[in-house]
Amino acid sequence: MESKVVKFGGSSLADAVQFKKVADIIRADNARKYVVASAPGKRNDDDIKVTDLLYKCFELAIAKKSIDDIFEKIRERYNSIISDLELDFSLDEELDAIKAGIIHRAGRDYVASRGEYLNAMVLAAYLGYDFIDAETCIFFDDNGNLDTEKTNRVLSELLIQHSRAVIPGFYGCMSNGSIKTFSRGGSDITGSIVARAIGADIYENWTDVSGMLMADPRIVDNPKVIDVITYGELRELSYMGASVMHEDAIFPVKVSNIPINIRNTNAPDDPGTMIVPSASVGSANIITGIAGRKGFSIINIEKDMMNAEIGFGRRVLEVLENHKVCFEHLPSSIDTMSVVISTSELRSTKYEMVAEIAKVVNADRVTVEDGIALIAVVGRSMERAKGTAGRIFAAIAKQDINIKMIDQGSSERNIIIGIEENDYKTAIRAIYSEFVK
Ligand code: ASP
């Protein structure tokens, strides 16, 4: 029988009204058997997420200050959800124990994780589903990385014993028994881990938008929703700043080729965005999406006959390695090589590195240009379409914008251009309107 894992984000579980929408969604499809819950999020723009209130409590306790006021806000949030849902259920004992734990210096991750723990308990009671504590089935190794194989083994064995269950997102357990969280927004990863463990047909990630947008809505007016995107395209766009879920959430489902469907709890009839493993799915647009980031620097290295010199590239990259600096792109021509690096990586070692590079390759000239923005134009259909790059460059040139760097990945589904930061928004708008009519 078909099985779906559904994850609901904080805004989907922020109050009783949202809980009711969530229950309606789950009950509308019998295959929605395993539910991953976030902590209550913001109910309005001025509200504070429960996770942030918990972090605040932790800081106050460390500073030996009273947590009473903030903790009461947390208690009130859960109690109002419970009473508005008319549940015959109380979290008082749990809340008292957590409060005592915080005062007695429980660990930061333990404190933060309690938002999901309590919310999943409420949701399980409301749905009549089993509650499975993530502490018993999501494991981290001693370096704080997810222990993928152990987690998958234990979780799969556990889930078959529960026909329907709610699992709190965001955290798991270290081998010494202490609680460890993922980075912020990590419930998305938990959902993906659960989907893999049960071999789900689909992982539905319910949030407050109707899918991933083709461009940043703060830059492009009303951008279209992406209907289908591949794992690979999503990686490229997320890396460049487009976000619809936690970046690492893709990895567990990817192992088993499970598709992810981004859906909107407040508009459940919208189909949302399907994130699929294979690129065989066609696309209405040549490009799938555009994303970008500011804050890059380009180191330009010039030397006559550079292309004939064996080991040139290695020597340049060794300097970066010695300074523990990552590079993003490495475009080159016959007598020049450029290294694109995030400016924040470069800051403290900039001049030292430039001098070293000049020395190790005996360069004619090494210069650094800061204030560079990178824009990624991503689309699986670009592979077959001729002239896409030409259309991108023409659209940008029409705006009188100078392109400083071009890089096309060998996959041909990604063209990256480097421009001055001042031109960033104009360039994105120009590319969007060239391809999306
Ligand atoms: N509650 C956590 C956060 O605010 C994790 C999550 O919502 O996914 O980051």
Coordinates of C-alpha atoms and ligand atoms in Angstrom, one line a residue:
M1 CA 0.0 0.0 0.0
E2 CA 1.1 3.5 -0.8
S3 CA 2.8 5.4 2.1
K4 CA 3.5 9.1 2.4
V5 CA 5.7 10.9 4.9
V6 CA 4.4 14.4 5.7
K7 CA 6.3 17.1 7.4
F8 CA 4.7 20.2 8.7
G9 CA 6.7 23.4 9.3
G10 CA 6.4 25.8 12.2
S11 CA 3.9 28.1 10.6
S12 CA 1.7 25.1 9.8
L13 CA 1.6 24.2 13.5
A14 CA 1.6 27.6 15.0
D15 CA -1.9 27.5 16.7
A16 CA -5.0 25.4 16.9
V17 CA -6.5 26.8 13.7
Q18 CA -3.4 25.6 11.8
F19 CA -3.5 22.2 13.7
K20 CA -7.0 21.7 12.3
K21 CA -5.9 22.4 8.8
V22 CA -3.0 19.9 9.3
A23 CA -5.4 17.2 10.6
D24 CA -7.7 17.8 7.6
I25 CA -4.8 17.4 5.2
I26 CA -3.6 14.2 6.9
R27 CA -7.1 12.7 7.1
A28 CA -7.8 13.5 3.4
D29 CA -5.3 10.8 2.3
N30 CA -5.0 7.4 4.0
A31 CA -1.5 7.1 2.8
R32 CA -0.3 10.0 5.0
K33 CA 0.9 7.7 7.8
Y34 CA 4.0 9.2 9.2
V35 CA 4.1 12.8 10.3
V36 CA 7.1 14.9 11.2
A37 CA 6.3 18.0 13.3
S38 CA 8.2 21.3 13.8
A39 CA 7.8 23.5 16.9
P40 CA 5.1 26.2 16.8
G41 CA 6.3 29.0 14.5
K42 CA 5.1 32.6 14.2
R43 CA 1.4 33.3 14.2
N44 CA 2.0 36.8 12.8
D45 CA 5.0 39.0 11.8
D46 CA 5.5 40.2 15.4
D47 CA 5.3 36.8 17.0
I48 CA 8.3 34.7 18.2
K49 CA 8.9 31.1 17.3
V50 CA 8.9 28.7 20.2
T51 CA 12.4 27.5 19.2
D52 CA 13.7 31.1 19.6
L53 CA 12.0 31.4 23.0
L54 CA 13.7 28.2 24.1
Y55 CA 17.1 29.5 23.0
K56 CA 16.4 32.7 25.0
C57 CA 15.6 30.6 28.1
F58 CA 18.9 28.8 27.7
E59 CA 20.8 32.0 27.5
L60 CA 19.1 33.5 30.5
A61 CA 19.8 30.3 32.5
I62 CA 23.4 30.5 31.6
A63 CA 23.5 34.1 32.7
K64 CA 21.9 33.0 35.9
K65 CA 18.8 35.1 35.2
S66 CA 15.2 34.2 35.7
I67 CA 13.5 32.3 32.8
D68 CA 10.0 32.6 34.4
D69 CA 8.6 35.2 32.0
I70 CA 9.8 33.6 28.8
F71 CA 9.0 30.1 29.9
E72 CA 5.4 31.1 30.8
K73 CA 5.0 32.3 27.2
I74 CA 6.1 28.8 26.0
R75 CA 3.7 27.1 28.4
E76 CA 0.9 29.4 27.3
R77 CA 1.4 28.6 23.6
Y78 CA 1.1 24.9 24.1
N79 CA -1.8 25.2 26.6
S80 CA -3.8 27.4 24.3
I81 CA -3.3 24.9 21.4
I82 CA -4.4 22.1 23.7
S83 CA -7.5 23.9 25.0
D84 CA -8.5 25.3 21.6
L85 CA -8.4 21.8 20.2
E86 CA -10.4 20.6 23.2
L87 CA -8.0 17.8 24.0
D88 CA -8.2 15.9 27.2
F89 CA -4.4 15.9 27.5
S90 CA -1.9 17.9 29.6
L91 CA 1.8 18.8 29.1
D92 CA 2.1 20.3 32.6
E93 CA 4.4 17.6 33.9
E94 CA 6.6 17.6 30.8
L95 CA 6.8 21.4 30.9
D96 CA 7.7 21.5 34.6
A97 CA 10.5 18.9 34.0
I98 CA 11.8 20.9 31.0
K99 CA 11.8 24.1 33.0
A100 CA 13.7 22.5 35.8
G101 CA 16.2 21.0 33.3
I102 CA 16.8 24.5 31.8
I103 CA 17.4 26.0 35.2
H104 CA 19.8 23.2 36.0
R105 CA 21.8 23.9 32.9
A106 CA 20.5 21.4 30.4
G107 CA 22.5 21.5 27.1
R108 CA 21.6 24.1 24.5
D109 CA 20.5 21.5 21.9
Y110 CA 18.3 19.7 24.4
V111 CA 16.6 22.9 25.3
A112 CA 16.0 23.9 21.6
S113 CA 14.7 20.4 20.8
R114 CA 11.8 20.6 23.3
G115 CA 9.7 22.7 20.9
E116 CA 9.4 19.9 18.4
Y117 CA 9.2 17.2 21.2
L118 CA 6.1 18.9 22.8
N119 CA 4.4 19.8 19.6
A120 CA 4.7 16.3 18.2
M121 CA 3.1 15.0 21.4
V122 CA 0.2 17.4 21.0
L123 CA -0.3 16.5 17.3
A124 CA -0.1 12.7 18.0
A125 CA -2.8 13.1 20.7
Y126 CA -5.0 15.2 18.4
L127 CA -4.6 12.7 15.4
G128 CA -4.8 9.6 17.6
Y129 CA -1.4 8.5 16.1
D130 CA 1.5 7.0 18.1
F131 CA 4.3 9.3 19.3
I132 CA 7.8 8.2 18.5
D133 CA 10.6 10.3 20.2
A134 CA 13.3 11.1 17.7
E135 CA 15.8 10.5 20.5
T136 CA 15.2 6.8 20.1
C137 CA 15.8 6.5 16.4
I138 CA 17.8 9.4 14.9
F139 CA 21.5 9.1 15.7
F140 CA 24.6 11.4 15.5
D141 CA 28.2 10.2 15.6
D142 CA 30.8 11.5 18.0
N143 CA 31.7 14.3 15.5
G144 CA 28.1 15.5 15.5
N145 CA 27.3 14.2 12.0
L146 CA 24.2 12.2 11.3
D147 CA 24.9 8.4 11.6
T148 CA 23.0 7.6 8.4
E149 CA 23.2 3.8 8.4
K150 CA 22.4 3.3 12.1
T151 CA 19.5 5.7 11.9
N152 CA 18.1 4.1 8.8
R153 CA 18.4 0.6 10.3
V154 CA 16.9 1.4 13.7
L155 CA 14.2 3.7 12.3
S156 CA 13.0 1.3 9.6
E157 CA 12.7 -1.5 12.2
L158 CA 10.8 0.8 14.6
L159 CA 8.4 2.3 12.0
I160 CA 7.1 -1.1 10.8
Q161 CA 5.8 -1.6 14.3
H162 CA 3.7 1.6 14.1
S163 CA 1.1 1.9 11.4
R164 CA 0.7 5.6 12.0
A165 CA 3.0 7.9 14.0
V166 CA 4.1 11.4 14.7
I167 CA 7.9 12.0 15.1
P168 CA 9.3 15.3 16.3
G169 CA 11.7 16.9 13.8
F170 CA 15.0 18.7 14.3
Y171 CA 16.8 16.5 16.7
G172 CA 18.3 13.1 17.6
C173 CA 20.7 11.6 20.0
M174 CA 24.5 11.3 20.3
S175 CA 26.2 8.1 21.4
N176 CA 26.7 9.5 24.9
G177 CA 22.9 9.9 25.2
S178 CA 22.8 13.7 24.9
I179 CA 20.4 15.4 22.5
K180 CA 21.8 17.0 19.3
T181 CA 19.9 19.2 16.9
F182 CA 20.4 19.7 13.2
S183 CA 21.0 23.3 12.1
R184 CA 18.0 25.7 12.0
G185 CA 15.1 24.4 9.9
G186 CA 16.4 20.9 10.4
S187 CA 12.9 19.2 10.7
D188 CA 13.1 19.1 6.9
I189 CA 16.0 16.7 7.3
T190 CA 14.1 14.5 9.8
G191 CA 11.2 14.3 7.3
S192 CA 13.6 13.1 4.6
I193 CA 15.2 10.5 6.9
V194 CA 11.8 9.1 7.9
A195 CA 10.7 9.0 4.2
R196 CA 13.9 7.0 3.4
A197 CA 13.5 4.6 6.3
I198 CA 10.0 3.6 5.4
G199 CA 10.6 3.6 1.6
A200 CA 7.9 6.2 1.2
D201 CA 6.3 6.8 -2.2
I202 CA 6.6 10.5 -1.6
Y203 CA 7.9 13.0 1.0
E204 CA 5.4 15.8 1.3
N205 CA 6.9 18.9 2.9
W206 CA 4.0 21.2 3.9
T207 CA 4.9 24.9 4.5
D208 CA 3.3 28.3 4.0
V209 CA 4.1 28.8 0.3
S210 CA 2.7 27.0 -2.8
G211 CA 6.1 25.8 -3.9
M212 CA 9.5 27.0 -4.9
L213 CA 9.5 30.2 -7.0
M214 CA 11.5 30.7 -10.2
A215 CA 13.2 33.8 -8.8
D216 CA 13.4 35.8 -5.6
P217 CA 10.0 37.6 -5.1
R218 CA 11.9 40.5 -3.5
I219 CA 13.5 41.1 -6.9
V220 CA 11.0 39.9 -9.5
D221 CA 7.4 40.8 -9.2
N222 CA 5.2 37.8 -8.7
P223 CA 7.5 35.1 -10.0
K224 CA 6.0 31.8 -11.2
V225 CA 6.0 28.7 -9.1
I226 CA 8.3 25.9 -10.4
D227 CA 6.1 22.9 -11.0
V228 CA 8.8 20.3 -11.4
I229 CA 12.5 20.5 -10.5
T230 CA 15.2 17.8 -10.3
Y231 CA 17.3 17.1 -7.2
G232 CA 20.3 18.4 -9.2
E233 CA 18.7 21.7 -10.2
L234 CA 17.5 22.2 -6.6
R235 CA 21.0 21.8 -5.3
E236 CA 22.3 24.4 -7.8
L237 CA 19.6 26.9 -6.9
S238 CA 19.8 26.3 -3.1
Y239 CA 23.5 26.7 -3.2
M240 CA 23.0 30.1 -4.7
G241 CA 20.6 31.2 -2.1
A242 CA 17.1 30.1 -3.2
S243 CA 15.5 28.4 -0.3
V244 CA 12.4 26.4 0.1
M245 CA 13.6 23.8 2.6
H246 CA 16.8 22.9 4.4
E247 CA 19.7 22.3 1.9
D248 CA 20.6 18.9 3.4
A249 CA 17.1 17.6 3.3
I250 CA 17.6 16.3 -0.2
F251 CA 20.3 13.7 0.7
P252 CA 18.4 11.0 2.6
V253 CA 15.6 10.7 0.0
K254 CA 18.0 10.9 -2.8
V255 CA 19.5 7.5 -1.9
S256 CA 16.1 5.9 -2.6
N257 CA 14.9 8.2 -5.4
I258 CA 11.9 9.4 -3.4
P259 CA 10.3 12.6 -4.8
I260 CA 9.6 15.5 -2.6
N261 CA 6.4 17.6 -2.9
I262 CA 6.5 21.1 -1.5
R263 CA 2.9 22.0 -0.5
N264 CA 1.1 24.9 1.1
T265 CA -0.9 24.1 4.3
N266 CA -3.0 27.2 3.7
A267 CA -3.8 26.3 0.1
P268 CA -3.9 22.5 0.1
D269 CA -5.4 22.3 -3.4
D270 CA -2.3 24.0 -5.0
P271 CA -0.1 21.2 -6.5
G272 CA 3.1 22.9 -5.2
T273 CA 6.5 22.0 -6.5
M274 CA 7.6 18.4 -7.3
I275 CA 11.3 17.7 -6.7
V276 CA 12.1 14.6 -8.7
P277 CA 15.2 12.4 -9.1
S278 CA 15.4 12.2 -12.9
A279 CA 15.8 14.9 -15.5
S280 CA 13.6 13.0 -17.9
V281 CA 10.6 15.1 -16.9
G282 CA 10.1 17.8 -19.4
S283 CA 9.8 21.5 -18.5
A284 CA 7.5 24.1 -19.9
N285 CA 10.4 26.7 -19.6
I286 CA 13.9 26.4 -20.8
I287 CA 15.1 27.6 -17.5
T288 CA 13.8 26.2 -14.2
G289 CA 14.9 29.0 -11.9
I290 CA 17.3 31.9 -11.3
A291 CA 19.2 32.5 -8.1
G292 CA 22.2 34.5 -7.0
R293 CA 24.3 35.8 -4.2
K294 CA 26.4 38.9 -3.6
G295 CA 29.7 39.0 -1.7
F296 CA 32.3 37.4 -4.0
S297 CA 35.8 38.3 -5.0
I298 CA 37.7 37.4 -8.1
I299 CA 41.5 36.8 -8.0
N300 CA 42.8 37.4 -11.6
I301 CA 46.2 35.8 -12.3
E302 CA 48.0 36.8 -15.6
K303 CA 51.1 35.2 -17.0
D304 CA 52.2 34.8 -20.6
M305 CA 52.2 31.2 -21.8
M306 CA 50.5 30.1 -18.6
N307 CA 48.7 27.3 -20.5
A308 CA 51.9 25.6 -21.4
E309 CA 53.2 25.5 -17.8
I310 CA 52.6 22.2 -16.1
G311 CA 51.5 22.4 -12.5
F312 CA 50.4 26.1 -12.7
G313 CA 46.8 25.4 -11.5
R314 CA 48.0 23.1 -8.8
R315 CA 50.4 25.6 -7.4
V316 CA 47.7 28.3 -7.3
L317 CA 45.2 26.0 -5.6
E318 CA 47.8 24.8 -3.1
V319 CA 48.1 28.3 -1.8
L320 CA 44.3 28.3 -1.2
E321 CA 44.5 25.0 0.4
N322 CA 47.3 26.1 2.8
H323 CA 45.1 29.0 3.8
K324 CA 42.1 26.8 4.2
V325 CA 40.1 28.8 1.6
C326 CA 37.4 27.2 -0.6
F327 CA 37.0 28.4 -4.1
E328 CA 33.7 28.6 -6.1
H329 CA 34.8 28.8 -9.7
L330 CA 37.9 28.6 -11.8
P331 CA 37.4 30.1 -15.2
S332 CA 40.6 30.3 -17.3
S333 CA 41.9 31.4 -20.7
I334 CA 45.3 31.0 -22.4
D335 CA 47.3 33.5 -20.3
T336 CA 44.9 34.1 -17.4
M337 CA 43.3 32.2 -14.7
S338 CA 40.7 33.5 -12.3
V339 CA 39.6 32.2 -8.9
V340 CA 36.2 33.1 -7.7
I341 CA 36.0 33.1 -3.9
S342 CA 33.5 34.2 -1.3
T343 CA 34.8 37.5 0.1
S344 CA 34.1 36.4 3.6
E345 CA 36.5 33.4 3.2
L346 CA 39.2 35.6 1.8
R347 CA 39.1 38.6 4.2
S348 CA 41.9 38.1 6.7
T349 CA 44.3 36.4 4.3
K350 CA 43.6 38.4 1.2
Y351 CA 46.9 40.2 0.6
E352 CA 49.1 37.4 2.0
M353 CA 47.5 35.0 -0.4
V354 CA 47.8 37.3 -3.4
A355 CA 51.5 37.8 -2.7
E356 CA 52.0 34.0 -2.3
I357 CA 50.2 33.2 -5.5
A358 CA 52.2 35.8 -7.4
K359 CA 55.4 34.2 -6.0
V360 CA 54.7 30.5 -6.5
V361 CA 53.7 30.9 -10.2
N362 CA 55.9 33.8 -10.9
A363 CA 52.9 35.7 -12.3
D364 CA 53.1 38.8 -14.4
R365 CA 50.2 40.3 -12.6
V366 CA 47.7 39.3 -9.8
T367 CA 44.7 41.5 -9.0
V368 CA 41.7 41.2 -6.8
E369 CA 38.2 42.5 -7.6
D370 CA 35.7 42.6 -4.8
G371 CA 32.0 43.4 -4.9
I372 CA 31.1 40.6 -7.3
A373 CA 27.6 39.0 -7.5
L374 CA 27.1 35.6 -9.0
I375 CA 23.9 34.7 -10.7
A376 CA 23.0 31.0 -11.6
V377 CA 20.6 30.3 -14.4
V378 CA 19.5 26.7 -13.9
G379 CA 17.5 24.5 -16.2
R380 CA 17.6 20.8 -17.3
S381 CA 16.1 21.8 -20.6
M382 CA 19.1 24.0 -21.4
E383 CA 21.1 20.9 -22.2
R384 CA 19.2 20.5 -25.5
A385 CA 18.3 24.1 -26.3
K386 CA 20.7 26.0 -28.5
G387 CA 21.3 29.6 -27.9
T388 CA 20.3 29.9 -24.2
A389 CA 23.6 31.4 -23.2
G390 CA 23.3 33.9 -26.1
R391 CA 19.9 34.9 -24.9
I392 CA 21.1 35.4 -21.3
F393 CA 24.0 37.6 -22.4
A394 CA 21.9 39.6 -24.8
A395 CA 19.3 40.3 -22.1
I396 CA 22.1 41.5 -19.8
A397 CA 23.8 43.5 -22.4
K398 CA 20.6 45.3 -23.2
Q399 CA 20.7 46.7 -19.7
D400 CA 24.2 47.9 -20.3
I401 CA 25.6 45.5 -17.7
N402 CA 29.2 44.2 -18.0
I403 CA 29.7 40.5 -17.5
K404 CA 32.9 39.8 -15.5
M405 CA 32.9 36.0 -15.5
I406 CA 31.0 33.2 -17.2
D407 CA 31.0 29.6 -16.1
Q408 CA 28.9 26.8 -17.6
G409 CA 28.9 23.5 -15.7
S410 CA 29.7 20.4 -17.7
S411 CA 26.2 19.2 -16.9
E412 CA 25.0 22.1 -19.2
R413 CA 22.1 22.7 -16.8
N414 CA 23.7 25.7 -15.2
I415 CA 25.2 28.9 -16.4
I416 CA 26.8 31.1 -13.9
I417 CA 27.7 34.7 -14.5
G418 CA 29.6 37.2 -12.4
I419 CA 28.7 40.9 -12.5
E420 CA 29.1 43.9 -10.3
E421 CA 26.9 43.8 -7.2
N422 CA 25.2 47.1 -8.2
D423 CA 23.8 45.4 -11.3
Y424 CA 22.5 42.3 -9.4
K425 CA 18.8 43.0 -9.3
T426 CA 18.6 44.5 -12.8
A427 CA 20.4 41.5 -14.3
I428 CA 18.0 39.0 -12.5
R429 CA 15.0 40.9 -13.7
A430 CA 16.3 41.0 -17.3
I431 CA 17.0 37.3 -17.4
Y432 CA 13.6 36.4 -15.9
S433 CA 11.7 38.5 -18.4
E434 CA 13.7 37.1 -21.3
F435 CA 12.7 33.5 -20.5
V436 CA 9.4 33.7 -18.6
K437 CA 6.6 35.3 -20.6
Ligands
ASP1 N1 12.2 24.6 15.0 C1 13.5 24.6 14.4 C2 13.8 26.0 13.9 O1 13.1 26.9 14.1 C3 13.6 23.5 13.4 C4 12.5 23.6 12.3 O2 11.5 24.3 12.4 O3 12.7 22.9 11.3 O4 14.8 26.1 13.2

